Tab-separated table of C-alpha atoms in Angstrom:
chain	number	residue	atom	x	y	z
A	79	MET	CA	62.332	128.258	102.989
A	80	MET	CA	62.920	125.613	105.584
A	81	LEU	CA	60.387	127.225	108.058
A	82	ASN	CA	57.583	127.198	105.350
A	83	ARG	CA	58.393	123.564	104.639
A	84	ILE	CA	57.973	122.877	108.348
A	85	LEU	CA	54.863	124.602	108.654
A	86	THR	CA	53.352	122.894	105.690
A	87	LEU	CA	54.369	119.414	107.081
A	88	LEU	CA	52.914	120.415	110.567
A	89	ARG	CA	49.569	121.459	108.967
A	90	ASP	CA	49.413	118.235	107.062
A	91	PHE	CA	49.983	116.197	110.153
A	92	VAL	CA	47.138	117.970	111.975
A	93	GLN	CA	44.693	117.758	109.064
A	94	HIS	CA	45.415	114.423	107.445
A	95	SER	CA	43.603	111.276	108.353
A	96	GLU	CA	42.405	108.127	106.677
A	97	GLU	CA	38.853	109.724	106.326
A	98	PHE	CA	40.316	112.940	105.071
A	99	ASN	CA	42.489	111.119	102.620
A	100	LEU	CA	39.527	109.353	100.984
A	101	SER	CA	37.344	112.451	100.929
A	102	SER	CA	40.138	114.419	99.143
A	103	ALA	CA	40.551	111.451	96.556
A	104	GLU	CA	36.823	111.294	95.989
A	105	HIS	CA	36.775	115.160	95.456
A	106	GLN	CA	39.540	114.895	92.847
A	107	LEU	CA	37.470	112.110	91.107
A	108	ASP	CA	34.302	114.076	91.287
A	109	GLU	CA	35.982	117.124	89.692
A	110	LEU	CA	37.271	114.904	86.844
A	111	VAL	CA	33.724	113.614	86.046
A	112	ILE	CA	31.935	116.943	86.473
A	113	THR	CA	34.420	118.742	84.240
A	114	SER	CA	34.081	116.161	81.458
A	115	PRO	CA	33.106	117.731	78.137
A	116	ALA	CA	30.077	115.284	77.906
A	117	LYS	CA	28.184	112.885	80.117
A	118	LEU	CA	30.382	110.007	80.843
A	119	HIS	CA	29.014	106.490	80.423
A	120	THR	CA	32.062	104.312	80.513
A	121	MET	CA	35.405	104.977	82.560
A	122	LEU	CA	38.596	103.076	82.300
A	123	VAL	CA	40.318	102.996	85.634
A	124	LEU	CA	43.997	102.159	85.349
A	125	ASP	CA	46.722	101.206	87.683
A	126	ALA	CA	50.023	102.614	86.420
A	127	ASP	CA	53.351	100.782	87.326
A	128	ARG	CA	53.593	97.240	85.929
A	129	THR	CA	50.157	97.742	84.299
A	130	MET	CA	50.653	100.216	81.547
A	131	SER	CA	54.299	99.688	81.559
A	132	SER	CA	56.703	96.931	82.634
A	133	GLU	CA	58.556	99.330	85.018
A	134	ASP	CA	58.089	100.326	88.583
A	135	SER	CA	58.408	104.144	88.882
A	136	GLY	CA	59.228	103.941	92.604
A	137	ARG	CA	62.076	101.669	92.054
A	138	LEU	CA	63.543	103.658	89.200
A	139	PHE	CA	63.236	106.917	91.209
A	140	TRP	CA	65.193	105.548	94.053
A	141	ASP	CA	67.808	104.048	91.777
A	142	LEU	CA	68.292	107.505	90.262
A	143	LEU	CA	68.393	109.071	93.647
A	144	SER	CA	71.031	106.530	94.944
A	145	ASN	CA	73.219	107.362	91.828
A	146	ASP	CA	73.262	111.013	92.734
A	147	PRO	CA	76.701	111.801	94.171
A	148	GLN	CA	75.059	114.044	96.854
A	149	THR	CA	73.066	111.046	98.242
A	150	THR	CA	74.858	109.403	100.958
A	151	ASP	CA	72.100	107.001	101.984
A	152	LYS	CA	71.854	104.474	99.085
A	153	ASP	CA	69.283	102.100	100.667
A	154	TYR	CA	65.897	101.409	98.821
A	155	HIS	CA	63.750	102.607	101.689
A	156	LEU	CA	60.439	101.840	100.122
A	157	LYS	CA	61.043	98.051	100.096
A	158	THR	CA	61.991	98.237	103.616
A	159	LEU	CA	58.923	100.201	104.570
A	160	PHE	CA	56.460	98.012	102.658
A	161	SER	CA	58.125	94.883	104.012
A	162	SER	CA	57.491	96.051	107.573
A	163	PRO	CA	54.507	95.254	109.715
A	164	LEU	CA	52.765	98.328	108.222
A	165	GLY	CA	52.446	96.567	104.836
A	166	TYR	CA	50.682	98.672	102.283
A	167	SER	CA	48.451	100.397	104.781
A	168	TYR	CA	47.438	104.127	104.692
A	169	THR	CA	50.177	104.764	107.342
A	170	ALA	CA	52.864	103.177	105.184
A	171	PHE	CA	52.006	105.234	102.206
A	172	ARG	CA	51.939	108.332	104.377
A	173	GLN	CA	55.349	107.377	105.609
A	174	ALA	CA	56.515	106.803	101.898
A	175	THR	CA	55.436	110.435	101.201
A	176	LEU	CA	57.492	111.726	103.963
A	177	LEU	CA	60.534	109.690	102.746
A	178	TYR	CA	60.213	111.432	99.303
A	179	GLU	CA	59.944	114.780	101.107
A	180	ASP	CA	63.004	114.028	103.291
A	181	PHE	CA	65.277	112.741	100.469
A	182	ALA	CA	64.452	115.389	97.830
A	183	ASP	CA	63.382	119.049	97.963
A	184	ASP	CA	60.786	120.226	95.380
A	185	SER	CA	63.271	120.966	92.613
A	186	LYS	CA	65.160	117.814	92.990
A	187	PHE	CA	61.959	115.746	93.191
A	188	ALA	CA	60.673	117.304	90.073
A	189	LYS	CA	64.032	116.566	88.209
A	190	LEU	CA	64.254	112.930	89.371
A	191	CYS	CA	60.466	112.409	88.375
A	192	ASP	CA	61.216	113.832	84.860
A	193	GLU	CA	64.138	111.506	84.562
A	194	THR	CA	62.142	108.586	85.810
A	195	ALA	CA	59.513	109.308	83.187
A	196	VAL	CA	62.226	109.204	80.506
A	197	ALA	CA	63.093	105.664	81.533
A	198	ILE	CA	59.525	104.361	81.313
A	199	ALA	CA	57.875	103.207	78.054
A	200	MET	CA	54.286	102.578	77.976
A	201	TYR	CA	52.954	99.330	76.360
A	202	PRO	CA	52.032	100.323	72.788
A	203	GLU	CA	48.767	98.423	73.275
A	204	PHE	CA	47.701	100.800	76.094
A	205	VAL	CA	48.890	103.834	73.997
A	206	ALA	CA	46.737	102.758	71.141
A	207	LEU	CA	43.660	101.939	73.293
A	208	LEU	CA	43.781	105.282	75.155
A	209	ARG	CA	44.210	107.185	71.944
A	210	GLN	CA	41.021	105.583	70.520
A	211	ILE	CA	39.021	106.275	73.610
A	212	ALA	CA	40.303	109.937	73.683
A	213	GLU	CA	38.253	110.613	70.517
A	214	HIS	CA	35.003	109.847	72.290
A	215	ASP	CA	33.628	112.279	74.905
A	216	HIS	CA	31.385	109.694	76.536
A	217	VAL	CA	34.272	107.476	77.436
A	218	GLY	CA	36.891	108.675	79.951
A	219	ALA	CA	40.041	107.285	81.664
A	220	VAL	CA	41.786	107.899	84.883
A	221	VAL	CA	45.040	106.574	86.170
A	222	ILE	CA	44.862	105.890	89.921
A	223	THR	CA	48.323	104.962	91.068
A	224	CYS	CA	49.928	104.113	94.471
A	225	GLY	CA	52.998	105.602	92.849
A	226	LEU	CA	54.206	109.027	91.755
A	227	ARG	CA	51.689	111.185	90.247
A	228	ARG	CA	54.125	113.503	88.484
A	229	VAL	CA	55.895	110.836	86.754
A	230	TRP	CA	52.663	109.436	85.093
A	231	GLU	CA	51.426	112.837	84.221
A	232	THR	CA	54.849	113.467	82.431
A	233	ILE	CA	54.504	110.078	80.463
A	234	LEU	CA	50.981	110.684	79.463
A	235	ASP	CA	51.940	114.193	78.235
A	236	ARG	CA	54.756	112.689	76.184
A	237	GLU	CA	52.239	110.410	74.448
A	238	GLY	CA	49.956	113.192	73.786
A	239	LEU	CA	47.267	111.883	76.223
A	240	SER	CA	47.365	114.371	79.100
A	241	GLY	CA	44.463	116.401	77.821
A	242	LYS	CA	42.221	113.400	78.106
A	243	ILE	CA	43.590	111.091	80.636
A	244	LYS	CA	44.040	112.446	84.210
A	245	VAL	CA	46.247	110.995	87.078
A	246	ILE	CA	45.236	110.612	90.677
A	247	GLY	CA	48.207	109.844	92.860
A	248	GLY	CA	50.657	111.202	95.372
A	249	GLY	CA	54.336	111.385	96.104
A	250	ARG	CA	54.428	114.826	97.868
A	251	THR	CA	52.383	116.225	100.737
A	252	VAL	CA	51.139	119.024	98.355
A	253	ASP	CA	49.264	116.218	96.549
A	254	GLY	CA	46.904	115.952	99.353
A	255	ILE	CA	46.423	112.217	99.128
A	256	VAL	CA	48.029	108.827	99.230
A	257	VAL	CA	46.414	105.923	97.171
A	258	THR	CA	45.891	102.701	98.829
A	259	ALA	CA	44.079	99.573	97.660
A	260	ALA	CA	41.061	100.707	99.669
A	261	VAL	CA	41.188	104.035	97.940
A	262	LYS	CA	41.307	102.495	94.527
A	263	ALA	CA	38.267	100.289	95.372
A	264	ALA	CA	36.280	103.188	96.747
A	265	MET	CA	36.898	105.232	93.628
A	266	VAL	CA	35.589	102.494	91.551
A	267	SER	CA	32.507	102.233	93.571
A	268	ARG	CA	31.929	106.059	93.484
A	269	LEU	CA	32.088	106.064	89.702
A	270	LYS	CA	29.617	103.137	89.608
A	271	TYR	CA	27.047	104.041	92.250
A	272	TYR	CA	27.380	107.973	92.622
A	273	HIS	CA	28.240	108.825	89.028
A	274	ASN	CA	26.258	106.006	87.348
A	275	VAL	CA	29.205	105.154	85.126
A	276	ARG	CA	30.121	101.729	83.705
A	277	VAL	CA	33.775	100.858	85.002
A	278	LEU	CA	36.556	98.810	83.387
A	279	ALA	CA	39.432	98.302	85.771
A	280	PHE	CA	42.958	97.410	84.792
A	281	GLY	CA	45.567	96.107	87.225
A	282	ASP	CA	48.373	93.782	87.923
A	283	SER	CA	48.865	93.254	91.605
A	284	VAL	CA	47.276	92.229	94.841
A	285	LEU	CA	46.811	95.934	95.567
A	286	ASP	CA	44.493	96.108	92.633
A	287	LEU	CA	42.222	93.222	93.482
A	288	PRO	CA	39.733	95.234	95.626
A	289	MET	CA	39.431	97.564	92.731
A	290	LEU	CA	38.961	94.759	90.182
A	291	CYS	CA	36.356	93.091	92.308
A	292	GLN	CA	34.316	96.382	92.395
A	293	ALA	CA	34.473	97.010	88.631
A	294	ASP	CA	31.865	96.056	86.079
A	295	GLU	CA	34.600	94.600	83.995
A	296	ALA	CA	37.991	93.532	85.446
A	297	ILE	CA	41.138	93.047	83.302
A	298	VAL	CA	44.320	91.574	84.893
A	299	VAL	CA	47.578	92.780	83.068
A	300	VAL	CA	50.087	90.128	83.023
A	301	GLY	CA	53.741	90.877	82.447
A	302	ASP	CA	56.934	89.090	82.194
A	303	THR	CA	57.289	86.192	84.738
A	304	LYS	CA	60.680	87.767	86.045
A	305	THR	CA	59.017	90.989	87.075
A	306	ARG	CA	55.393	90.243	87.809
A	307	SER	CA	54.124	89.746	91.360
A	308	LYS	CA	54.830	86.381	92.685
A	309	ILE	CA	51.910	86.233	95.210
A	310	MET	CA	49.246	87.385	92.686
A	311	ASP	CA	48.274	83.895	91.403
A	312	GLY	CA	47.197	82.680	94.797
A	313	ALA	CA	45.309	85.897	95.695
A	314	LEU	CA	43.734	86.053	92.269
A	315	LEU	CA	42.422	82.505	92.372
A	316	ASP	CA	41.027	83.193	96.001
A	317	ALA	CA	39.261	86.347	94.700
A	318	ILE	CA	37.674	84.434	91.747
A	319	GLU	CA	36.578	81.355	93.856
A	320	ASN	CA	35.561	83.224	97.013
A	321	GLY	CA	35.272	86.874	96.277
A	322	GLY	CA	33.063	86.787	93.218
A	323	LEU	CA	35.634	88.209	90.900
A	324	SER	CA	35.008	87.699	87.178
A	325	ALA	CA	38.020	88.806	85.232
A	326	ARG	CA	39.934	88.544	81.944
A	327	GLN	CA	43.727	88.790	81.403
A	328	VAL	CA	45.844	90.563	78.830
A	329	LEU	CA	49.343	89.370	78.123
A	330	LEU	CA	51.889	92.159	77.673
A	331	PRO	CA	53.989	91.297	75.584
A	332	SER	CA	51.681	88.750	73.942
A	333	ASN	CA	54.311	85.943	74.327
A	334	VAL	CA	54.345	85.820	78.116
A	335	SER	CA	52.814	82.933	79.924
A	336	ALA	CA	49.194	83.383	81.291
A	337	ARG	CA	48.264	83.527	84.870
A	338	LEU	CA	46.289	80.607	86.226
A	339	ASN	CA	44.875	79.451	82.913
A	340	THR	CA	42.825	80.923	80.162
A	341	THR	CA	39.804	78.876	81.156
A	342	ILE	CA	39.591	80.413	84.700
A	343	LEU	CA	40.919	83.736	83.371
A	344	PRO	CA	40.105	84.315	79.697
A	345	ALA	CA	42.647	86.019	77.586
A	346	LEU	CA	41.904	89.190	75.455
A	347	GLN	CA	43.824	91.568	73.257
A	348	LEU	CA	43.583	95.328	73.983
A	349	THR	CA	43.875	96.023	70.268
A	350	ASN	CA	41.015	93.650	69.316
A	351	PRO	CA	38.378	95.544	67.387
A	352	GLY	CA	35.533	93.780	69.152
A	353	PHE	CA	36.904	94.737	72.573
A	354	ILE	CA	37.508	98.351	71.566
A	355	ASN	CA	33.976	98.581	70.178
A	356	SER	CA	32.628	97.253	73.441
A	357	VAL	CA	34.469	99.999	75.288
A	358	ILE	CA	33.419	102.910	73.209
A	359	GLN	CA	29.894	101.718	72.427
A	360	GLN	CA	27.383	104.426	73.179
A	361	ARG	CA	25.168	103.556	76.145
A	362	SER	CA	21.976	105.053	77.376
A	363	ARG	CA	21.881	107.699	80.100
A	364	GLY	CA	20.860	106.035	83.303
A	365	LEU	CA	22.531	102.710	82.483
A	366	PRO	CA	20.581	99.938	84.241
A	367	ARG	CA	22.595	97.841	86.677
A	368	ILE	CA	22.109	94.514	88.534
A	369	PHE	CA	23.576	94.221	91.929
A	370	HIS	CA	23.806	91.062	94.064
A	371	ALA	CA	25.279	89.952	97.332
A	372	THR	CA	25.611	86.166	96.441
A	373	LYS	CA	29.266	85.909	97.329
A	374	ARG	CA	29.293	88.180	100.448
A	375	ASN	CA	29.528	86.438	103.872
A	376	ALA	CA	26.706	88.711	105.244
A	377	ALA	CA	24.477	87.530	102.608
A	378	LYS	CA	25.326	83.938	103.137
A	379	GLN	CA	24.359	84.312	106.803
A	380	LEU	CA	21.113	86.215	106.030
A	381	MET	CA	20.022	83.766	103.450
A	382	THR	CA	20.613	80.650	105.677
A	383	PRO	CA	17.176	80.937	107.596
A	384	MET	CA	15.462	81.857	104.263
A	385	ARG	CA	16.593	78.548	102.759
A	386	ASP	CA	16.171	76.440	105.871
A	387	ALA	CA	13.100	74.202	105.421
A	388	ARG	CA	12.520	74.163	109.219
A	389	VAL	CA	12.005	77.971	109.297
A	390	SER	CA	8.527	79.394	108.511
A	391	GLY	CA	5.969	81.871	109.639
A	392	PRO	CA	7.009	84.735	111.903
A	393	ALA	CA	10.636	83.535	112.130
A	394	LEU	CA	10.883	83.471	108.303
A	395	ARG	CA	9.155	86.808	107.991
A	396	GLU	CA	11.734	88.241	110.324
A	397	ALA	CA	14.505	86.734	108.271
A	398	HIS	CA	13.089	88.451	105.133
A	399	ARG	CA	12.725	91.758	106.953
A	400	ARG	CA	16.412	91.612	107.973
A	401	ALA	CA	17.436	90.917	104.462
A	402	GLY	CA	15.321	93.790	103.165
A	403	TRP	CA	17.049	96.151	105.575
A	404	TYR	CA	20.549	94.902	104.659
A	405	LEU	CA	19.929	95.297	100.916
A	406	ALA	CA	18.626	98.826	101.566
A	407	THR	CA	21.447	99.961	103.496
A	408	GLU	CA	24.188	98.109	101.710
A	409	PHE	CA	23.124	98.527	97.987
A	410	LEU	CA	20.165	100.949	97.529
A	411	THR	CA	21.999	103.792	99.415
A	412	ASP	CA	24.806	103.358	96.742
A	413	PHE	CA	22.502	102.792	93.782
A	414	ILE	CA	20.136	105.602	94.547
A	415	GLY	CA	22.518	107.738	96.527
A	416	VAL	CA	22.213	109.624	99.809
A	417	GLU	CA	21.654	113.219	100.808
A	418	GLU	CA	22.668	115.326	103.759
A	419	TYR	CA	20.345	116.871	106.440
A	420	SER	CA	20.808	118.688	109.667
A	421	ILE	CA	20.285	116.721	112.937
A	422	PRO	CA	20.692	117.783	116.539
A	423	HIS	CA	23.984	116.283	118.073
A	424	VAL	CA	24.019	114.865	121.648
A	425	GLN	CA	26.493	117.694	122.621
A	426	GLY	CA	23.805	120.323	121.829
A	427	ASN	CA	24.897	121.598	118.514
A	428	GLU	CA	23.874	120.663	114.913
A	429	THR	CA	25.551	118.110	112.860
A	430	THR	CA	25.176	116.310	109.493
A	431	GLY	CA	22.994	113.270	109.058
A	432	TYR	CA	22.422	111.248	105.849
A	433	ARG	CA	19.329	109.565	104.435
A	434	LEU	CA	18.353	108.084	101.185
A	435	ARG	CA	18.373	110.688	98.318
A	436	ASN	CA	14.871	111.892	97.812
A	437	GLU	CA	13.598	109.499	100.659
A	438	LYS	CA	10.301	111.495	101.135
A	439	SER	CA	9.772	111.253	97.472
A	440	THR	CA	10.165	107.447	97.352
A	441	LEU	CA	7.488	104.797	97.168
A	442	ILE	CA	8.158	101.256	98.358
A	443	VAL	CA	5.839	98.763	96.741
A	444	ALA	CA	5.502	95.358	98.397
A	445	LEU	CA	4.426	92.782	95.734
A	446	MET	CA	1.941	90.739	97.591
A	447	ARG	CA	2.115	88.721	99.463
A	448	GLY	CA	5.578	87.262	99.314
A	449	GLY	CA	7.273	90.668	99.054
A	450	GLU	CA	5.726	92.256	102.247
A	451	PRO	CA	8.188	91.230	104.926
A	452	MET	CA	11.223	92.136	102.821
A	453	ALA	CA	9.539	95.474	101.878
A	454	LEU	CA	8.950	96.259	105.532
A	455	GLY	CA	12.736	95.785	106.114
A	456	VAL	CA	13.410	98.206	103.268
A	457	ASN	CA	10.974	100.618	104.906
A	458	ASP	CA	12.869	100.159	108.248
A	459	ALA	CA	15.917	101.522	106.533
A	460	PHE	CA	14.005	104.376	104.758
A	461	PRO	CA	11.243	105.448	107.330
A	462	SER	CA	10.355	108.589	105.419
A	463	ALA	CA	9.339	106.648	102.258
A	464	MET	CA	5.775	105.918	101.405
A	465	PHE	CA	4.559	102.290	101.619
A	466	LEU	CA	2.082	100.577	99.348
A	467	HIS	CA	0.751	96.911	99.132
A	468	ALA	CA	0.023	95.740	95.551
A	469	LYS	CA	-1.267	92.360	94.403
A	470	SER	CA	-1.490	93.410	90.768
A	471	PRO	CA	0.068	96.273	88.704
A	472	GLU	CA	-3.280	98.234	88.622
A	473	ASP	CA	-2.905	98.628	92.413
A	474	VAL	CA	-0.288	101.215	91.688
A	475	LYS	CA	-2.261	104.240	90.723
A	476	LEU	CA	-1.395	107.787	89.429
A	477	VAL	CA	-2.087	109.173	92.890
A	478	HIS	CA	0.698	106.936	94.372
A	479	VAL	CA	3.294	107.771	91.763
A	480	SER	CA	2.544	111.511	91.535
A	481	GLN	CA	5.370	113.626	92.689
A	482	LYS	CA	7.507	110.591	93.352
A	483	LYS	CA	11.163	110.367	92.088
A	484	THR	CA	11.959	106.725	92.971
A	485	ILE	CA	9.937	103.491	93.179
A	486	ILE	CA	11.267	100.518	94.950
A	487	LEU	CA	9.417	97.195	93.823
A	488	VAL	CA	10.048	94.459	96.557
A	489	ASP	CA	9.353	90.660	96.013
A	490	SER	CA	10.783	87.684	97.639
A	491	VAL	CA	11.479	85.732	94.610
A	492	ILE	CA	11.897	86.506	90.879
A	493	ASN	CA	11.510	83.433	88.745
A	494	SER	CA	10.690	84.238	85.128
A	495	GLY	CA	10.471	88.087	85.926
A	496	LYS	CA	7.024	88.270	84.195
A	497	THR	CA	5.403	89.878	87.304
A	498	VAL	CA	8.176	92.399	87.756
A	499	VAL	CA	8.052	93.300	84.009
A	500	ASP	CA	4.080	93.751	84.198
A	501	PHE	CA	4.683	96.235	87.187
A	502	VAL	CA	7.517	98.063	85.429
A	503	ARG	CA	5.556	98.623	82.184
A	504	HIS	CA	2.440	99.662	84.079
A	505	ILE	CA	4.542	102.240	86.120
A	506	ARG	CA	6.210	103.447	82.935
A	507	ASP	CA	2.710	104.064	81.381
A	508	ILE	CA	2.021	106.432	84.319
A	509	ASN	CA	5.488	108.016	84.523
A	510	SER	CA	8.086	107.143	81.774
A	511	SER	CA	11.028	108.789	83.553
A	512	ILE	CA	10.715	107.681	87.178
A	513	GLN	CA	13.552	105.723	88.562
A	514	ILE	CA	12.569	102.070	89.312
A	515	THR	CA	14.650	99.741	91.507
A	516	VAL	CA	13.557	96.057	92.053
A	517	VAL	CA	14.626	94.408	95.359
A	518	ALA	CA	14.363	90.611	95.705
A	519	GLY	CA	15.698	87.934	97.959
A	520	VAL	CA	16.413	85.495	95.077
A	521	VAL	CA	16.514	86.230	91.339
A	522	GLN	CA	16.815	83.295	88.969
A	523	ALA	CA	19.849	84.087	86.738
A	524	GLN	CA	18.302	83.188	83.543
A	525	SER	CA	15.544	85.800	84.070
A	526	ILE	CA	18.121	88.669	83.767
A	527	SER	CA	20.065	87.052	80.929
A	528	GLU	CA	17.180	86.278	78.529
A	529	GLY	CA	13.356	86.832	78.148
A	530	SER	CA	11.149	89.752	78.950
A	531	LEU	CA	12.921	90.983	82.103
A	532	ALA	CA	16.295	90.898	80.367
A	533	GLN	CA	14.910	92.885	77.452
A	534	GLU	CA	13.369	95.469	79.846
A	535	ILE	CA	16.706	95.851	81.658
A	536	ASP	CA	18.539	96.388	78.318
A	537	SER	CA	16.082	98.807	76.930
A	538	ARG	CA	14.873	100.868	79.877
A	539	PRO	CA	16.715	103.715	81.440
A	540	ASN	CA	16.794	104.191	85.179
A	541	LEU	CA	15.964	100.545	86.008
A	542	GLY	CA	17.980	98.396	88.251
A	543	ILE	CA	17.735	95.119	90.259
A	544	VAL	CA	19.165	94.502	93.794
A	545	ALA	CA	19.165	90.790	95.010
A	546	LEU	CA	20.398	89.080	97.996
A	547	ARG	CA	21.248	85.993	95.818
A	548	LEU	CA	21.440	84.922	92.086
A	549	SER	CA	20.299	81.372	91.517
A	550	GLN	CA	21.150	79.147	88.683
A	551	ASN	CA	18.377	76.688	90.046
A	552	LYS	CA	15.380	77.011	87.753
A	553	PHE	CA	13.115	75.464	90.369
A	554	THR	CA	9.845	77.287	91.046
A	555	GLY	CA	8.330	76.686	94.435
A	556	ARG	CA	4.860	75.119	94.724
A	557	GLY	CA	2.740	74.356	97.803
A	558	THR	CA	5.024	73.410	100.684
A	559	THR	CA	8.113	74.998	98.965
A	560	ASP	CA	6.342	78.058	97.781
A	561	THR	CA	8.002	81.121	99.623
A	562	GLY	CA	4.649	82.849	100.095
A	563	ASN	CA	3.116	79.785	101.705
A	564	ARG	CA	6.195	79.402	104.029
A	565	LEU	CA	6.132	82.906	105.021
A	566	PHE	CA	2.490	82.807	106.179
A	567	ASN	CA	2.212	79.232	107.362
A	568	SER	CA	-0.222	78.203	104.477
A	569	THR	CA	1.727	75.353	103.090
A	570	HIS	CA	-1.197	73.100	103.687
A	571	ILE	CA	-3.379	74.953	101.223
A	572	PRO	CA	-3.136	73.391	97.684
């Protein structure tokens, strides 16, 4: 028995790495989505400890362990570990798994997990919400916990939810993974971009912030002031002000004080019928999405020469080309996806390379003339795609669209959105099911919240927008301020 355990640990040491860990976690998530009884349109991603309950399963587990007469070491080693320079890193969580292995064999671990689960009561509001969504096949939920998987599987089973709500987590080497803040964020991104699922994320701590920032809708769970994270307020405010986080908060129980204030972080009730309806509302397959890099430091740097009045002509065109390449590699590869193909390795063998999914069946359309430099940057990223100049929608013909699976429309600026709408409708007349993605340097926020473009986004499947920056400024360039004139040094022409 001891030899088998040692061999298992040795194999785990050899095989496991941060990359392997993420791949294993993504595989578990993919299996969950693929085996869903229906196409998922919405997924709730939930932290466990201190989010769905006021308790911390790790702390309770070690309290029970220390009360065992056979346990001679009574220290709470998890606190010591996570307070060390390792922090909450992959290495620290791997070490935590080894601590569980060292202090409890499989049978003792299972017994302590069951006893821990008995001591944890889920918030009734979460039980009610999860029971409601369990009645709808197009809505799913997954618990992604840095804590003990077995504990939360037992709790969900007790509440009659284990058939619908799955748990991804660790605690033992046999689980194959540890869950870190980065893993949580990556899982939300995979749901959004790879599986094309709308994600609502729920969390309570700093470890949940990367996940919350990635989600379509972020909900911060706020517990009692005595037990909730003391450093969360500062980190949360920073994420809102500098990280682009837009979130709401739910107070559990309802009489606890809010985090920050309800202006910065509006409050909601999980049992509110309006909120529940917004979660279970049936949404069209191929849910359209809008992605932008407004708050990212890379985008801030890229957009600087584009906004600098002193930059024009070739230098400005190069800035637009670089922005196009950035948006293509950073966003389009997630939105459209990538595919594997074989490439020769420098060592002489074959290895795996990656390119845009259906890259050879992709058409890049430069909306002339302002869209050309950025479109060339997109083409740099996807060199196998077909490239087309188009001044009017009629320039896109059946011969261009035939046998294509994806069309990328590229313009430098979207003001009202009318030009883009005309192109989208024209292409839909030729091929109603083709995926269309619009890439732009600047998109006026109002154009995607009201008007014809907003209506097109709401009603059309397989339509998305990727922008370097969303602008609240309704100013439309003319003459010397027109982007097209600046790009081609024609600002002197009326």
